[in-house]
Short mmCIF file of C-alpha atoms in Angstrom, two decimals:
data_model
loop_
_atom_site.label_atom_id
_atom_site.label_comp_id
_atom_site.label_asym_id
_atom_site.label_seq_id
_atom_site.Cartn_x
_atom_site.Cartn_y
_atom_site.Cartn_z
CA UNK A 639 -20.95 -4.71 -15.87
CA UNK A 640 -18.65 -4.90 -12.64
CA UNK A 641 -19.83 -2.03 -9.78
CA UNK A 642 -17.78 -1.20 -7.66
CA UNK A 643 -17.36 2.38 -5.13
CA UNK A 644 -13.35 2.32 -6.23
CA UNK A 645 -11.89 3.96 -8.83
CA UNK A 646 -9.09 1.12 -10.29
CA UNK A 647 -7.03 0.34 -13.34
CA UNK A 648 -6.72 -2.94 -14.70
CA UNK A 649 -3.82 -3.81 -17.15
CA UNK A 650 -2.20 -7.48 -18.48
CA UNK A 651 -2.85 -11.14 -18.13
CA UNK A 652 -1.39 -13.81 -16.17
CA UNK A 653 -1.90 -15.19 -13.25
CA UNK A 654 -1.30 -14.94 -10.46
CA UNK A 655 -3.30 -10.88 -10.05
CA UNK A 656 -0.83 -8.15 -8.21
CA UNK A 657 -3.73 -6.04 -6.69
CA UNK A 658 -2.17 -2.47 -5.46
CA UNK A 659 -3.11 0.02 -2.67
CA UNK A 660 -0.97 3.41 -2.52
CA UNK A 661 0.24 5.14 0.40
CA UNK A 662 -1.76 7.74 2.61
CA UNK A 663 -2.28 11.12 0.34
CA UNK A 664 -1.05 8.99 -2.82
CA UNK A 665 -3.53 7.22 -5.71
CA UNK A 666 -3.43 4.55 -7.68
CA UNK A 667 -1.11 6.43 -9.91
CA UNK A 668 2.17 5.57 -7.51
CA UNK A 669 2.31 2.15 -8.88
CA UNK A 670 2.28 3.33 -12.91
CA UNK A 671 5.95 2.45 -13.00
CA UNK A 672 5.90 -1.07 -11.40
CA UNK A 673 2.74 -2.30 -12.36
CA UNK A 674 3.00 -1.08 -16.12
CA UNK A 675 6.28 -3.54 -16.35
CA UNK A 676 4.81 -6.25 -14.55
CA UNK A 677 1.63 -6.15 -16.59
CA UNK A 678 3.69 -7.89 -18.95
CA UNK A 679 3.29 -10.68 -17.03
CA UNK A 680 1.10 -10.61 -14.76
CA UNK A 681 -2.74 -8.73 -14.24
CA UNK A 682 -2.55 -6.01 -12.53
CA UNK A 683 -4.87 -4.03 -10.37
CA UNK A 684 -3.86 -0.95 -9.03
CA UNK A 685 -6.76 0.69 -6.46
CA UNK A 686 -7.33 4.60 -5.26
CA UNK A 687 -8.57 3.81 -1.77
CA UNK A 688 -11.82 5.32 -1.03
CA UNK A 689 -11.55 9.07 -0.30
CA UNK A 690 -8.33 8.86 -2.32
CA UNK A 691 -7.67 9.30 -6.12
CA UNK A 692 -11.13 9.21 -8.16
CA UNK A 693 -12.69 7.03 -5.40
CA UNK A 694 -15.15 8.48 -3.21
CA UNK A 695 -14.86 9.00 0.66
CA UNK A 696 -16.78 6.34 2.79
CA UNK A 697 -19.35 7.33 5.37
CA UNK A 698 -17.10 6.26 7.82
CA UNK A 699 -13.60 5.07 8.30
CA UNK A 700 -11.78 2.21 10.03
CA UNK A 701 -8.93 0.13 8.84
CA UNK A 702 -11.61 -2.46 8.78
CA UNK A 703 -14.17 -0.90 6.84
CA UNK A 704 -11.35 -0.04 4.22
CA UNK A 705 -10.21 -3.65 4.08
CA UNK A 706 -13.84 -4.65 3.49
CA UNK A 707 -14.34 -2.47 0.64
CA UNK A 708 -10.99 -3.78 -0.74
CA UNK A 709 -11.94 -7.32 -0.22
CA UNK A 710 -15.58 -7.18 -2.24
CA UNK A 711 -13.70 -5.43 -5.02
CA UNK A 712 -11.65 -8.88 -5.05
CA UNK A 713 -14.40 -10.96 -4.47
CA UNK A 714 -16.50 -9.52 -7.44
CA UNK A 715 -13.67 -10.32 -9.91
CA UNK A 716 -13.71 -13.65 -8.52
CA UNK A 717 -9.77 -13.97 -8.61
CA UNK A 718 -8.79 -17.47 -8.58
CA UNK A 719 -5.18 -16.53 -7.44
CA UNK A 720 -3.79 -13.06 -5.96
CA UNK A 721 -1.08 -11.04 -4.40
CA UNK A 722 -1.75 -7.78 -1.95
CA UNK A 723 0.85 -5.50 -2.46
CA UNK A 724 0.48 -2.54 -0.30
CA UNK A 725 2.68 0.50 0.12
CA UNK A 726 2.63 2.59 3.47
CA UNK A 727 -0.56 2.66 4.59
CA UNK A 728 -2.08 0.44 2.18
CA UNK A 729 0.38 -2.00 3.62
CA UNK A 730 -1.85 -1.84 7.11
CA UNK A 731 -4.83 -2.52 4.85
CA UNK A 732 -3.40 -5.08 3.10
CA UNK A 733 -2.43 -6.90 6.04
CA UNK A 734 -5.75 -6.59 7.26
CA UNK A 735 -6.93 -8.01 4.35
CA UNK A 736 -4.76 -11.00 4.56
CA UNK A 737 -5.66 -11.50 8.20
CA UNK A 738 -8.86 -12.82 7.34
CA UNK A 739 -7.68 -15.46 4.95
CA UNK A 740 -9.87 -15.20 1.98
CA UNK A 741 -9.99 -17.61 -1.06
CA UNK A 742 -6.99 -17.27 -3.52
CA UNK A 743 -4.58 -14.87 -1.58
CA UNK A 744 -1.23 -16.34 -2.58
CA UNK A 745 0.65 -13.70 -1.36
CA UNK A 746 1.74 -10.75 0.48
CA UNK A 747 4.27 -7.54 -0.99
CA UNK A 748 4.31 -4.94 1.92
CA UNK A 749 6.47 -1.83 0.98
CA UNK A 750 7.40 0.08 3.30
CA UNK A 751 4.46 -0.44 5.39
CA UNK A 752 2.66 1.53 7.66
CA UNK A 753 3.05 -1.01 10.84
CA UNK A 754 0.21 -3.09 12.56
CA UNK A 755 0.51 -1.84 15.67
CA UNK A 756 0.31 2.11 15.98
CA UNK A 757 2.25 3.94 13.32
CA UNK A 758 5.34 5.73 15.33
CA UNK A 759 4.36 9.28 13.54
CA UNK A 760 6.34 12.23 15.21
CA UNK A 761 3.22 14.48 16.76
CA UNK A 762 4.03 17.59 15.73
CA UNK A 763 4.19 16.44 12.21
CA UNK A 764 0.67 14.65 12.68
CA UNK A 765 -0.50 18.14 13.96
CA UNK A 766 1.21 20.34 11.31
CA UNK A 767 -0.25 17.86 8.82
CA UNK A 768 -3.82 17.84 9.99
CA UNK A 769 -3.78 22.00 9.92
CA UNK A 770 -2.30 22.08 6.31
CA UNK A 771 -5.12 19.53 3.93
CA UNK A 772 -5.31 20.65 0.91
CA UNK A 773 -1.93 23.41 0.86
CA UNK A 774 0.22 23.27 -1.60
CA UNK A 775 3.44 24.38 0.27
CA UNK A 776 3.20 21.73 2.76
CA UNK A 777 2.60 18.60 0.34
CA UNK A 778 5.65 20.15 -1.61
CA UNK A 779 7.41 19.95 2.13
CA UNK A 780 5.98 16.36 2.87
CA UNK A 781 7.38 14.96 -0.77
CA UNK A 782 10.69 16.93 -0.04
CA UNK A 783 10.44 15.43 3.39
CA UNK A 784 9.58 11.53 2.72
CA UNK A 785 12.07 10.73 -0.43
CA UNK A 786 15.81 10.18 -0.94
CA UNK A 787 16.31 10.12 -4.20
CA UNK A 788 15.66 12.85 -6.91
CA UNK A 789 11.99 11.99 -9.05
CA UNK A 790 11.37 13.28 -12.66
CA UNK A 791 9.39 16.55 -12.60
CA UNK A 792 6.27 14.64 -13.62
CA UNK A 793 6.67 12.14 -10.46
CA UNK A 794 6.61 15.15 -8.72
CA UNK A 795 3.43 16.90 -9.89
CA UNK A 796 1.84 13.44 -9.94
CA UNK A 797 2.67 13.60 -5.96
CA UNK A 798 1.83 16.85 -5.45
CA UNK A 799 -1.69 16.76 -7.01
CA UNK A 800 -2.62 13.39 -5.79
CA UNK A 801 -2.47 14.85 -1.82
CA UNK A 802 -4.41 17.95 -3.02
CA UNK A 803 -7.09 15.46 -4.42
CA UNK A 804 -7.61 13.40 -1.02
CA UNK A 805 -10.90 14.01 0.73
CA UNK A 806 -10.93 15.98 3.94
CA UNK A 807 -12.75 12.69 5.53
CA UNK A 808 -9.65 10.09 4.62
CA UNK A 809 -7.16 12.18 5.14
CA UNK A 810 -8.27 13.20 8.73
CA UNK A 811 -9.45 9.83 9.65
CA UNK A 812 -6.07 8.25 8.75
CA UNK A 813 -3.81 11.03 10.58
CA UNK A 814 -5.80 11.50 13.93
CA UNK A 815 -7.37 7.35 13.60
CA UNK A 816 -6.19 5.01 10.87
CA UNK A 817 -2.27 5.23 11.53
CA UNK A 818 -3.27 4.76 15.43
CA UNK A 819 -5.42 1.55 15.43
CA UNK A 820 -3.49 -1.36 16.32
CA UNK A 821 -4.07 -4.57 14.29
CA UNK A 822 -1.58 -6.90 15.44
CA UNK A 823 -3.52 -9.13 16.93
CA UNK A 824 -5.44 -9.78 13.07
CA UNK A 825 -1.95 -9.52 11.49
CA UNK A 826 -0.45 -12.73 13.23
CA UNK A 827 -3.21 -14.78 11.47
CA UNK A 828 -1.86 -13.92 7.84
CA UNK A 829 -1.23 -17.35 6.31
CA UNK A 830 0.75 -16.90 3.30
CA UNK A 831 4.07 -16.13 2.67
CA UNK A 832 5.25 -12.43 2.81
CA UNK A 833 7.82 -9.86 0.93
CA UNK A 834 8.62 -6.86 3.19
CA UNK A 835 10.59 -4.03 1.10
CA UNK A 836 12.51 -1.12 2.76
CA UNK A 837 14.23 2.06 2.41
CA UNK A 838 17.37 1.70 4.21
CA UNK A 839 17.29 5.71 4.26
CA UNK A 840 13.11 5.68 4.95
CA UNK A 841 12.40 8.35 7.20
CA UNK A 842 8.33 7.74 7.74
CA UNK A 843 9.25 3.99 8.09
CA UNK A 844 12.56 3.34 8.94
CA UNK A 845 14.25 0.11 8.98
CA UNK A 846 14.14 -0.36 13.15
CA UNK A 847 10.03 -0.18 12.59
CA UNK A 848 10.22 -2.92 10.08
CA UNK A 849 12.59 -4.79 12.02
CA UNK A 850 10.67 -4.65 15.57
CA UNK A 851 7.06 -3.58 14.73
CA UNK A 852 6.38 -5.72 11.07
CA UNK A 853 8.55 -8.46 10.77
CA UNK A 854 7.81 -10.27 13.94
CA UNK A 855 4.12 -10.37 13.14
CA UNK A 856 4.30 -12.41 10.24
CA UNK A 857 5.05 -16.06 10.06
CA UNK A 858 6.50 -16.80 7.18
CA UNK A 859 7.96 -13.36 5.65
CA UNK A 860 11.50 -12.26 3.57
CA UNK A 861 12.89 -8.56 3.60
CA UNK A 862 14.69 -6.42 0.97
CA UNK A 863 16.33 -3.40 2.28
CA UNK A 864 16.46 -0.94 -0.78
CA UNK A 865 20.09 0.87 0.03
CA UNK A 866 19.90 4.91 -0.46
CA UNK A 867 16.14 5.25 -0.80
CA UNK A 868 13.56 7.16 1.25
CA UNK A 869 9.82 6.01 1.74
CA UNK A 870 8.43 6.42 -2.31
CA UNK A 871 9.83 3.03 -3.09
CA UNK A 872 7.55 2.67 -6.30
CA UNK A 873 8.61 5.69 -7.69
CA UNK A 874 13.00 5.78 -6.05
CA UNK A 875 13.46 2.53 -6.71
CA UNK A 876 10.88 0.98 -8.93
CA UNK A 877 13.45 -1.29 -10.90
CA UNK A 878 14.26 -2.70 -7.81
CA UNK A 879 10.74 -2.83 -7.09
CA UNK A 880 9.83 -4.42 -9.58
CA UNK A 881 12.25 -7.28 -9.85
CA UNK A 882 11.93 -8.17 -5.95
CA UNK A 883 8.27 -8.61 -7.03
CA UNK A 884 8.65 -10.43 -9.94
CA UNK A 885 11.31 -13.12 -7.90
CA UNK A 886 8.97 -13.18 -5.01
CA UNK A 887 6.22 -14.38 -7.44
CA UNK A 888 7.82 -16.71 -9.50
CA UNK A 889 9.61 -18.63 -6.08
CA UNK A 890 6.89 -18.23 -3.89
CA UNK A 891 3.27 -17.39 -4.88
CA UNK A 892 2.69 -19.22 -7.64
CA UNK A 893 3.46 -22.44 -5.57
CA UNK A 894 1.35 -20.98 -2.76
CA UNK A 895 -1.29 -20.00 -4.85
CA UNK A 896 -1.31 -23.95 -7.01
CA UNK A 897 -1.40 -25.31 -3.28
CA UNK A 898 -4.49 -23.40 -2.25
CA UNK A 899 -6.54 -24.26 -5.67
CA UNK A 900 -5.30 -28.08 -4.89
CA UNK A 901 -8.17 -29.99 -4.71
#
């Protein structure tokens, strides 16, 4: 039986794997509308980051230590082909993840993604956030605050209760450290080709951070610009989502991931 410190969900078959990391103060849960229509394709893994979701906080925290954890999750399910698709700031992790070139990594989905280098956050909104874990009011503000489009009710309460479940240990460590560290230097050796997704309204992400902080890192990387939607792309605009992902598959990884498994 497969150990493992994460709590995940694994739905579908097909190759190649779409392995999913949520955004800070967000679970696995995010992705239930895109990954439960690609499952009909493709596996799909969808993650709660430790300290996040049902997955327990690690002893201590670093983008690289996250990555890590991510990584032998992969490696104990052996994948023989695989595509990170991280939102916010499990885009960071996911391009650390990718940085270190592992075996079968065929591709790269980064949606709206929390930038390598130091994560522009306004500082009174990193302070009021760090004073408020675990209140009610202000994750109501923060979801009013972050989206553009209007989310069914239970979107909403998903939200809601998902940042009331996040440890005190990730959700500090990601405000005062995690959206600070600077991994650019890791993210320019990413190998495979890359899908970068954006609100065109984002306000945690908007499209001047993609354009100057994300895309020039990458070598060999697309972007989508989502028109009308805020920084919850899976859940404002998971159709579109969904079928940027599914193109970027079929034209890309799949060739990717048959010329890394050439002999």
């Amino acid at each position: 039986m497969r150990q493992s410190i994460l709590h995940d969900e694994d739905q579908g078959t097909g190759s190649p794997t779409l392995v999913f990391l949520h955004y800070f103060a967000g679970s696995l849960r995010v992705w239930d509308h895109v990954a439960g229509v690609l499952s009909s394709t493709c596996r799909c893994l969808s993650v709660d980051l430790p300290g996040f979701g049902r997955s327990p906080p690690l002893p201590t925290y670093s983008v690289h230590a996250v990555a890590q954890v991510v990584a032998g999750l992969i490696a104990d399910l052996r994948l023989d082909s695989y595509v990170l698709v991280g939102h916010s700031m499990g885009g960071k992790l996911a391009l650390a993840c990718a940085a270190e070139r592992p075996p079968g990594l065929a591709g790269l989905v980064l949606v709206s993604p929390s930038p390598p280098s130091p994560e522009p956050m306004d500082e009174s909104e990193r302070d009021r956030l760090l004073a408020t874990h675990g209140d009610r009011a202000s994750a109501e503000r923060t979801l009013r605050t972050i989206t553009r489009r209007s989310l069914p009710a239970e979107d909403v309460a998903a939200c809601i209760a998902d940042n009331l479940l996040t440890s005190p240990e990730a959700w500090r460590w990601w405000l005062a450290q995690g959206s600070r560290e600077d991994i650019t230097a890791q993210a320019k050796q990413v190998a495979c080709p890359a899908l970068v997704l954006g609100g065109s309204d984002d306000p945690v992400i908007p499209p001047s951070v993609i354009a100057d902080d994300v895309m020039p890192r990458l070598a060999d990387a697309s972007l989508i610009e989502i028109a009308g939607a805020g920084h919850l792309l899976p859940l404002e605009a998971a159709q579109e989502v969904v079928g940027a992902i599914r193109t970027f598959v079929a034209q890309r990884c799949r060739r990717a991931g048959e010329e890394t498994n050439r002999p």
